mmCIF file of C-alpha atoms in Angstrom:
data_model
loop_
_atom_site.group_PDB
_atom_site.id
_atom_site.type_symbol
_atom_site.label_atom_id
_atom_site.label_comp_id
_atom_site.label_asym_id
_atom_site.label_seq_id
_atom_site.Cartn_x
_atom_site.Cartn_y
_atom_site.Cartn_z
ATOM 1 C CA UNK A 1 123.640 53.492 106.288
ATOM 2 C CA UNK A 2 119.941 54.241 107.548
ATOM 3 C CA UNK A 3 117.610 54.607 104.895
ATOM 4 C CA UNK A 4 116.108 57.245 105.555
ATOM 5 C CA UNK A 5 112.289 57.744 104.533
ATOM 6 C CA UNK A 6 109.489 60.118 103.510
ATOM 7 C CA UNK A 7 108.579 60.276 107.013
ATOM 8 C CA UNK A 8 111.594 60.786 108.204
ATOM 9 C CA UNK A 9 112.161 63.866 106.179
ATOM 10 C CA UNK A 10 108.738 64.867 107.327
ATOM 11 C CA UNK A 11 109.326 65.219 110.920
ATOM 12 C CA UNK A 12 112.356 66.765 110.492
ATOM 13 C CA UNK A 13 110.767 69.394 108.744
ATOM 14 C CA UNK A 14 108.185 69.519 110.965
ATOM 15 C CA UNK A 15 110.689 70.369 114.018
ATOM 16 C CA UNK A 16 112.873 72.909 111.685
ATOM 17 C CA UNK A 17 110.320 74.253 109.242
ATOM 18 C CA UNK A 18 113.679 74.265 106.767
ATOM 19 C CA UNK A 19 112.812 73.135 102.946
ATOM 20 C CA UNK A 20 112.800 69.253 101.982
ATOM 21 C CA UNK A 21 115.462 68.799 100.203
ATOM 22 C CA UNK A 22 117.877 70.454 103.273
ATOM 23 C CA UNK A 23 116.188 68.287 105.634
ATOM 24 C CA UNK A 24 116.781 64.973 103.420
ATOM 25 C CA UNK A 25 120.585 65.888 102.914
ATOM 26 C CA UNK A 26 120.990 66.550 106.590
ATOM 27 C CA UNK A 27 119.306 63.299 107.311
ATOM 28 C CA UNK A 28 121.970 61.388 104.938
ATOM 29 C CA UNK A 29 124.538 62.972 106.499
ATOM 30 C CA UNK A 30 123.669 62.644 110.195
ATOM 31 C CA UNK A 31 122.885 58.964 108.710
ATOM 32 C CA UNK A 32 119.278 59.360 110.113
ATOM 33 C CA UNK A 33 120.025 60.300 113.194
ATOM 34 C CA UNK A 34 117.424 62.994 114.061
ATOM 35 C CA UNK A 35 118.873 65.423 116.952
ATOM 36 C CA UNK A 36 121.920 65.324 114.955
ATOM 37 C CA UNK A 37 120.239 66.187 111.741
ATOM 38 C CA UNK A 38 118.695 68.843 113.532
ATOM 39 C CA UNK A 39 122.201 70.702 114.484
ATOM 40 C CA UNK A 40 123.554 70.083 111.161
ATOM 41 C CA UNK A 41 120.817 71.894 109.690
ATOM 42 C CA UNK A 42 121.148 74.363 112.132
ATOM 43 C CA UNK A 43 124.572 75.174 111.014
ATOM 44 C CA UNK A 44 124.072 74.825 106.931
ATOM 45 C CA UNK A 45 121.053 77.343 107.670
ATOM 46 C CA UNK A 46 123.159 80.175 109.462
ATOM 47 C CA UNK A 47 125.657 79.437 106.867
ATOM 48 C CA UNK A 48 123.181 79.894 103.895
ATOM 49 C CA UNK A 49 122.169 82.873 105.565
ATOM 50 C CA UNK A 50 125.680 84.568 105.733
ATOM 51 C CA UNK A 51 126.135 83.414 102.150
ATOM 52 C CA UNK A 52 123.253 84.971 100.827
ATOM 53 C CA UNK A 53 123.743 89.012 102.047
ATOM 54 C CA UNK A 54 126.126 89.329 99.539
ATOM 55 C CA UNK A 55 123.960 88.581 96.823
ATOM 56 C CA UNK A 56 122.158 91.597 94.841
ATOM 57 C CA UNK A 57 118.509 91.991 95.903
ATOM 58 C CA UNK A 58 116.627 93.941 93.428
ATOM 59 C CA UNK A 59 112.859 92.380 93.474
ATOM 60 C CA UNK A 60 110.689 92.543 96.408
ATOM 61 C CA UNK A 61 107.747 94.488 97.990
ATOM 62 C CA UNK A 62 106.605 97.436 98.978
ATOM 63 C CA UNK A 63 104.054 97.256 102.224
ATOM 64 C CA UNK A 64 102.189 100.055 104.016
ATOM 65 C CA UNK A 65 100.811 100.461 107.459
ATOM 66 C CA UNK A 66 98.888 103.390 108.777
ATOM 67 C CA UNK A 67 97.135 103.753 111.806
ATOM 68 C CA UNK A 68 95.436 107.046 112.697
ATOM 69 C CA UNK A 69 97.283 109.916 112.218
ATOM 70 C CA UNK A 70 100.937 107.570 111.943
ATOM 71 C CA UNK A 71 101.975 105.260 109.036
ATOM 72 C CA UNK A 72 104.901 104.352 107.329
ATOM 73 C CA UNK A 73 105.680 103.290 103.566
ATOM 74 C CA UNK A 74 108.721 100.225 103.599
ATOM 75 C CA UNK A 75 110.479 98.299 100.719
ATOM 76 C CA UNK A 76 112.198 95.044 101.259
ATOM 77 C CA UNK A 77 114.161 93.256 98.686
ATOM 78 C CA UNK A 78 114.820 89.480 97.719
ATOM 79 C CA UNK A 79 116.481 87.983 95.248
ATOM 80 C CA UNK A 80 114.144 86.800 92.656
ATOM 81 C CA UNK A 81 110.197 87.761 92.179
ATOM 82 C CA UNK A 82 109.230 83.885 93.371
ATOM 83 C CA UNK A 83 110.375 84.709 96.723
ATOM 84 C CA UNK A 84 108.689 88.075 97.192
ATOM 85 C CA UNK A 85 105.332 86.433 96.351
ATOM 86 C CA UNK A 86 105.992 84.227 99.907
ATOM 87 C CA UNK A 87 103.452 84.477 102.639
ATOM 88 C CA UNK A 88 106.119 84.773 104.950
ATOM 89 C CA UNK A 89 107.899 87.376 103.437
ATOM 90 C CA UNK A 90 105.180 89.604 102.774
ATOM 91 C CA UNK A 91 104.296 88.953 106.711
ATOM 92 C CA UNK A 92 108.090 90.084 106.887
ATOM 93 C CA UNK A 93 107.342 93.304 104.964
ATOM 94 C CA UNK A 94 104.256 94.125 106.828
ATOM 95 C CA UNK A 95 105.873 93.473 110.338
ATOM 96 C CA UNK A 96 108.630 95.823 109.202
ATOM 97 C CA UNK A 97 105.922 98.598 107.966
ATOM 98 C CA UNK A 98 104.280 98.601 111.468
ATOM 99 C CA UNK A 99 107.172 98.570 113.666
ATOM 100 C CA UNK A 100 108.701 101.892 111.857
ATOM 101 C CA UNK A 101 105.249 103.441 112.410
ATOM 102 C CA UNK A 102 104.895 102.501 116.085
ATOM 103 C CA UNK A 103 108.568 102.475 117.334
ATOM 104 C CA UNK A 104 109.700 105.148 114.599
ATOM 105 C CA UNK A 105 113.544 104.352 114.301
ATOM 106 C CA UNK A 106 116.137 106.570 113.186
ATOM 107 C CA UNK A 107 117.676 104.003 110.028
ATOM 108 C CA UNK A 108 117.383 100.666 108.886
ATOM 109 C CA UNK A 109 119.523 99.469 111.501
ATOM 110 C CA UNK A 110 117.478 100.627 114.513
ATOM 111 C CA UNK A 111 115.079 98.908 112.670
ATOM 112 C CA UNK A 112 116.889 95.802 112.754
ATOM 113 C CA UNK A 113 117.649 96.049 116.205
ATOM 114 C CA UNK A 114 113.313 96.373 117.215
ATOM 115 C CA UNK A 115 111.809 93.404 119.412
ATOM 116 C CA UNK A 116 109.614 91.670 116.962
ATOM 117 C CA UNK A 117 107.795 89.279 119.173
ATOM 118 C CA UNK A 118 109.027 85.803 120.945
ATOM 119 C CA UNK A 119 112.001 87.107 122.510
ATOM 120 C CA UNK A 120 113.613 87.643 118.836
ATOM 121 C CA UNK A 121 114.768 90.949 116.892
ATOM 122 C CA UNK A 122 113.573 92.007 113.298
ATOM 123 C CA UNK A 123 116.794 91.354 112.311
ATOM 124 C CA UNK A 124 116.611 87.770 113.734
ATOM 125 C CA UNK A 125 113.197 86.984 112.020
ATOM 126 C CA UNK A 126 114.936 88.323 109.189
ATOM 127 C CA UNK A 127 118.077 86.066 109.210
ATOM 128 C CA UNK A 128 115.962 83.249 110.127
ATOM 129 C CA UNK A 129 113.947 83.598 106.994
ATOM 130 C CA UNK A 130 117.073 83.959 105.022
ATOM 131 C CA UNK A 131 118.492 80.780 106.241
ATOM 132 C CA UNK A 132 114.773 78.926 105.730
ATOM 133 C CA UNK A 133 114.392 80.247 101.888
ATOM 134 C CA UNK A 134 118.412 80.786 101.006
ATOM 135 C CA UNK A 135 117.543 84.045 99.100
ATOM 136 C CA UNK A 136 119.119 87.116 100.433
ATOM 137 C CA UNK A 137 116.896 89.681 102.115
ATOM 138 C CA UNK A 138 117.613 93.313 103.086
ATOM 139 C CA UNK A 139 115.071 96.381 104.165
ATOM 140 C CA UNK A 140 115.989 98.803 101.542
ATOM 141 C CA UNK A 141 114.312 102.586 102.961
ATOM 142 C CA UNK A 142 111.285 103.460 104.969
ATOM 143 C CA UNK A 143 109.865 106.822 105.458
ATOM 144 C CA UNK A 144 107.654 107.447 108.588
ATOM 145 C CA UNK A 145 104.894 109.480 108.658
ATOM 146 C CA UNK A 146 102.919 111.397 111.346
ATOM 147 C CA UNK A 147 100.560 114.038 110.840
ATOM 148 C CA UNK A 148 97.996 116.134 112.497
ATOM 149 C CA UNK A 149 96.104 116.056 108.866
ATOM 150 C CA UNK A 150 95.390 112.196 107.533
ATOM 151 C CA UNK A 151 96.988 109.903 105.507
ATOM 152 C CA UNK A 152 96.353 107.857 102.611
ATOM 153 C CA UNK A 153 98.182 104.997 100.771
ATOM 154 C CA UNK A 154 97.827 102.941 97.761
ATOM 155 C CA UNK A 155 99.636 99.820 96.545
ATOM 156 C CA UNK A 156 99.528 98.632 93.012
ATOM 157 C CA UNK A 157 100.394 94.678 93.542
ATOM 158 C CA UNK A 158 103.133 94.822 95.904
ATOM 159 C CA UNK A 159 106.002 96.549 93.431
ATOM 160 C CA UNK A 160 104.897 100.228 94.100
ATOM 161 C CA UNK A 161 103.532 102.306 96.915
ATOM 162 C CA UNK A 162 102.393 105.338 97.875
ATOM 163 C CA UNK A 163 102.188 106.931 100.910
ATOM 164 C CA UNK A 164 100.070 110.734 101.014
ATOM 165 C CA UNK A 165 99.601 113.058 103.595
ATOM 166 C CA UNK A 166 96.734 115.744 102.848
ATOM 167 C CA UNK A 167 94.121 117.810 104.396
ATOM 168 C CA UNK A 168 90.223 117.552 103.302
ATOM 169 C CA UNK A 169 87.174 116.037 104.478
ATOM 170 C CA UNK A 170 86.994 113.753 101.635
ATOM 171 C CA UNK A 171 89.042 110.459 102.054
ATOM 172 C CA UNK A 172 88.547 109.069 98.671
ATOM 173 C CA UNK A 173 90.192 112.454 97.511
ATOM 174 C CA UNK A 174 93.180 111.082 99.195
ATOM 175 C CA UNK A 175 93.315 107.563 97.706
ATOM 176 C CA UNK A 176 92.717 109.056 94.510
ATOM 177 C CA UNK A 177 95.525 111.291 94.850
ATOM 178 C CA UNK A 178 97.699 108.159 96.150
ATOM 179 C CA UNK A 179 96.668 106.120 93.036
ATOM 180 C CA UNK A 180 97.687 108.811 90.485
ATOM 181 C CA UNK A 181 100.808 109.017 92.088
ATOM 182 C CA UNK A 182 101.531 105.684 91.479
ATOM 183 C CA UNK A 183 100.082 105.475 87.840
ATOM 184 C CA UNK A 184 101.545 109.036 86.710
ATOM 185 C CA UNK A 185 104.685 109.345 89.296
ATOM 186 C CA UNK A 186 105.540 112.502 89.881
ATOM 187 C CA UNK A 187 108.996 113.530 91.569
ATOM 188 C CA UNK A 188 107.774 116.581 93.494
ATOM 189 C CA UNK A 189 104.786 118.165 94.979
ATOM 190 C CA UNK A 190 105.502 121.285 92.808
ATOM 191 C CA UNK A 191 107.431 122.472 89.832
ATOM 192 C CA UNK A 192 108.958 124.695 92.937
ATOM 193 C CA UNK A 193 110.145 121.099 94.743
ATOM 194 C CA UNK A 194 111.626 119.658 91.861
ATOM 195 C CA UNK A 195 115.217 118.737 92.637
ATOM 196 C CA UNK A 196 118.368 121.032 90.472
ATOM 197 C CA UNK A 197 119.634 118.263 88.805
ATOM 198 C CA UNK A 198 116.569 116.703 87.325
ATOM 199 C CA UNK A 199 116.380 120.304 85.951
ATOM 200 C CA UNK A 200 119.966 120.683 84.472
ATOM 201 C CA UNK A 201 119.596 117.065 83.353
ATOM 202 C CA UNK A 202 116.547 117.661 81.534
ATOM 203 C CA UNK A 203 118.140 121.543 79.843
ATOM 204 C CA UNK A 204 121.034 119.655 78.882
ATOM 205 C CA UNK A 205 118.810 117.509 77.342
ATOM 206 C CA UNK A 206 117.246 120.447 75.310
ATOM 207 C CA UNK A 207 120.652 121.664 74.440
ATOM 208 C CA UNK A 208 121.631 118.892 73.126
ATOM 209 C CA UNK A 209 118.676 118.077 70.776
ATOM 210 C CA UNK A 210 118.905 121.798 69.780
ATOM 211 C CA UNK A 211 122.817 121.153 68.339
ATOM 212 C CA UNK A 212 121.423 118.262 66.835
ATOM 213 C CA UNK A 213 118.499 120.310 65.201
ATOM 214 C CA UNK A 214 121.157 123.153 64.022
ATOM 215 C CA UNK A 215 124.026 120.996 62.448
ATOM 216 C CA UNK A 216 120.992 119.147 60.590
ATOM 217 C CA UNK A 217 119.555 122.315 59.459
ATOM 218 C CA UNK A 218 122.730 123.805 58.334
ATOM 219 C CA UNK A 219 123.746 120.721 56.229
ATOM 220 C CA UNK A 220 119.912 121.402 54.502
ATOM 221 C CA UNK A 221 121.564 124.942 54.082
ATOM 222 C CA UNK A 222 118.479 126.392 56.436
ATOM 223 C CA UNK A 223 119.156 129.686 58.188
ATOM 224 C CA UNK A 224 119.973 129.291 61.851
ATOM 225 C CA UNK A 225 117.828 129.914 64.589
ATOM 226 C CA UNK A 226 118.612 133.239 67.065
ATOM 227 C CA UNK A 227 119.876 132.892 70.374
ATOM 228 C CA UNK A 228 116.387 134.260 71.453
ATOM 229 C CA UNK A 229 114.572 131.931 70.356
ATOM 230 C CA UNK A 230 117.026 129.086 71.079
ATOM 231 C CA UNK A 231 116.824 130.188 74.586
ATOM 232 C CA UNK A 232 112.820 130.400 74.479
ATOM 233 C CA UNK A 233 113.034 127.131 72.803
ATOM 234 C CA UNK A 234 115.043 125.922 75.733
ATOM 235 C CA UNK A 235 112.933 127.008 78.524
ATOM 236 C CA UNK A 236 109.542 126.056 77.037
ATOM 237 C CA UNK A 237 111.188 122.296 77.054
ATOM 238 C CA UNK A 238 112.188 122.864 81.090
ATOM 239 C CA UNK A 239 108.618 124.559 81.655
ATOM 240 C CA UNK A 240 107.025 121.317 80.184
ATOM 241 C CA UNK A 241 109.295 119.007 81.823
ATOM 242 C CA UNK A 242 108.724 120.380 85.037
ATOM 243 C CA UNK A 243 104.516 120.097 84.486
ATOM 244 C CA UNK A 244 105.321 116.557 83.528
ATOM 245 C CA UNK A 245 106.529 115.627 86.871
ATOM 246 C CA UNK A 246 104.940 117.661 89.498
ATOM 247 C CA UNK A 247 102.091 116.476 91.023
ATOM 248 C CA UNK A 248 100.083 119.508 91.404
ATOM 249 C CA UNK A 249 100.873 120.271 87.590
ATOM 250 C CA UNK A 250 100.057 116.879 86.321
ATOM 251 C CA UNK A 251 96.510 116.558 84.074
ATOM 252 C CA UNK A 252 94.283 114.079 86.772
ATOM 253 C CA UNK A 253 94.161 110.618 85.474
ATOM 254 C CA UNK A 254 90.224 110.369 86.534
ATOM 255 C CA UNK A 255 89.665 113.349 84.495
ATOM 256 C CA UNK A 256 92.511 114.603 81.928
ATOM 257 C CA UNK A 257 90.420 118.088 81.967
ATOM 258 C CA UNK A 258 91.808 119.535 85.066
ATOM 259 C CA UNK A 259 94.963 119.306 86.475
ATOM 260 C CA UNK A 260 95.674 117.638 90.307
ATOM 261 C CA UNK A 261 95.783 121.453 91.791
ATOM 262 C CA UNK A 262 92.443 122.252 90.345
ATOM 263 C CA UNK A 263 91.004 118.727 91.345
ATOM 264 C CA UNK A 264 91.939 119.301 94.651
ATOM 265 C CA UNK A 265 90.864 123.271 94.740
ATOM 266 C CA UNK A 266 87.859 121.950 94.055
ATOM 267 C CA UNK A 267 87.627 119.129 96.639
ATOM 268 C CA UNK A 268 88.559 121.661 99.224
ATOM 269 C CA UNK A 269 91.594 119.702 99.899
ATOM 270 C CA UNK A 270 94.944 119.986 100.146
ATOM 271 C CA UNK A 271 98.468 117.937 99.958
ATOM 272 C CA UNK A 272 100.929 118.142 101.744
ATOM 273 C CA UNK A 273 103.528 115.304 100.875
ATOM 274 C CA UNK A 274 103.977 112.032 99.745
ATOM 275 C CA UNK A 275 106.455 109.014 98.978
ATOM 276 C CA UNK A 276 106.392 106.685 96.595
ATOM 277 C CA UNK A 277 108.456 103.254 96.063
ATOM 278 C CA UNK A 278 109.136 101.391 93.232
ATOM 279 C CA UNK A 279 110.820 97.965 94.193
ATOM 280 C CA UNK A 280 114.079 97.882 93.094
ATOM 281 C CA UNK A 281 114.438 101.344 91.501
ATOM 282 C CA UNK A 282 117.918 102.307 90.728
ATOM 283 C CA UNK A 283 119.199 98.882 91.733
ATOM 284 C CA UNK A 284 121.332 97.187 89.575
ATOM 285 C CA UNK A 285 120.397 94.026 88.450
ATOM 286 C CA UNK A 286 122.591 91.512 87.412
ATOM 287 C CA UNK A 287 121.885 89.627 84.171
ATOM 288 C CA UNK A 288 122.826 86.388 84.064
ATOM 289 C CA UNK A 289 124.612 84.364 81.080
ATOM 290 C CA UNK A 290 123.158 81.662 81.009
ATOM 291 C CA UNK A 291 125.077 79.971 78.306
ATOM 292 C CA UNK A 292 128.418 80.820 80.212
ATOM 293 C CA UNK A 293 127.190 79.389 83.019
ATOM 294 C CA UNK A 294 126.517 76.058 81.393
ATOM 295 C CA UNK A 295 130.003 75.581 79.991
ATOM 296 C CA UNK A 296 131.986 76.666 82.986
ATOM 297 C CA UNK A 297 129.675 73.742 84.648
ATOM 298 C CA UNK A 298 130.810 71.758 81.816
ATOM 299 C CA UNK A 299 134.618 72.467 82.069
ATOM 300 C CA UNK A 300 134.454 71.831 85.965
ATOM 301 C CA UNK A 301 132.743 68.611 85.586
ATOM 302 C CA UNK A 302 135.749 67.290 82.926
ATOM 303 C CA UNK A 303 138.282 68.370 85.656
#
């Protein structure tokens, strides 16, 4: 068999741009012959690829792009938190962010269907990265914007962004919206927007720590309270769950004295919606067991 060398390795990786340790194995196996190293790699790559998209991707980034009056917020997941600090991914994410903006597709499988550059699709840069790293990758959501007012965005790291569209004169108003958005997150614009189930979730919440309340108080022999002021009791815990989460509502984290609304009242300035990401929200992650994995290694090895 060929030895095969450093340098070896080298060029192949050179000519494939796949990691070392692929390169050396196809090597081996091609018993140094190059071109044929080359296909073989080409095939364990495509095959690494189609492994990987059925593995859960719940890290990743968030990337904006906005340009004029058009912009557009996207999240992209990966497997583990090592890959979605790659310069090539986050040029992934970033590609992705300015292609919804300028081409504006319906889903995230027009998206993957968009010319990228160099006679390839997004989807194909995509794959192609897959196959390079062997993490799975998947565009999770975008949301497009495009406004006759302006737009402003803010990222904190690459794990959650923003996206704001607003009215006003002052564009620092606008990033300082964006940021307390992403430090405070809100659900709605106004208590008005805030979605019926959040609200039944959050009264059944009440209810419940109300029968908790009463059974304790009866077993301390304490008089119960009236329906009345159950009920009041009830909606004062809505009313302040509902100024906890909408933005106009919220107290300004620049200046706890005044509330977003007033902030922007007084800026002359006015919002008019916004989106905000947080990588891998409502994703399930799986938890590995670690120890389990370790002994089913062990009783495979003793077979």
């Amino acid at each position: 068999m060929a030895a095969i060398t450093a340098a070896m390795v080298g060029e192949l990786r050179a000519k494939t741009d796949a990691p070392m340790m692929e390169c050396k194995k196809a090597l081996t196996e091609a018993e140094g012959d190059m071109a044929r190293a080359e296909e073989i790699l080409r095939v364990k790559l495509g095959g690494k690829a189609s492994k990987a998209s059925s593995r859960i991707t719940a890290e990743g980034v968030v990337a904006t792009y906005i340009a004029g009056n058009v912009g557009a917020l996207v999240e992209i997941n990966s497997e583990t938190d090592f890959v979605a600090k790659n310069e090539e991914f986050l040029a992934m994410a970033n590609l992705a962010a300015k292609l919804v903006a300028e081409q504006n597709p319906a889903d995230v499988a027009a998206l993957a269907a968009l010319s990228a550059g160099e006679g390839k699709t997004f989807d194909e840069v995509r794959t192609a990265l897959i196959g390079k790293i062997g993490e799975n990758m998947t565009v999770r959501r975008f949301q497009r914007f495009e406004t006759t007012g302006k737009l402003a965005s803010y990222l904190h790291g690459t794990r959650i962004g923003v996206m704001v569209e607003y009215e006003g004169a002052d564009e620092q108003v606008g990033k300082d919206v964006a940021m307390h958005i992403a430090a405070m997150k809100p659900v709605a614009l106004s208590a008005e927007a805030v979605p019926a189930e959040l609200i039944e979730k959050e009264r059944s919440v009440a209810e419940l720590k109300a029968k908790e309340d009463a059974e304790k108080a009866a077993a301390e022999g304490k008089p119960a309270q009236s329906p009345e002021i159950l009920a009041k009791r009830l909606e004062g815990s809505v009313q302040k769950y509902l100024k906890e989460v909408s933005l106009l509502n919220q107290a300004f984290v620049k200046n706890d004295k005044q509330s977003v609304e007033q902030m922007l009242k007084a800026a002359n300035t006015t919002v008019k919606a916004f989106t905000m990401y947080v990588v891998g929200e409502g994703i399930e992650k799986k938890v590995d067991d670690f120890a389990a994995e370790v002994a089913a290694q062990m009783a495979a090895n003793k077979q």
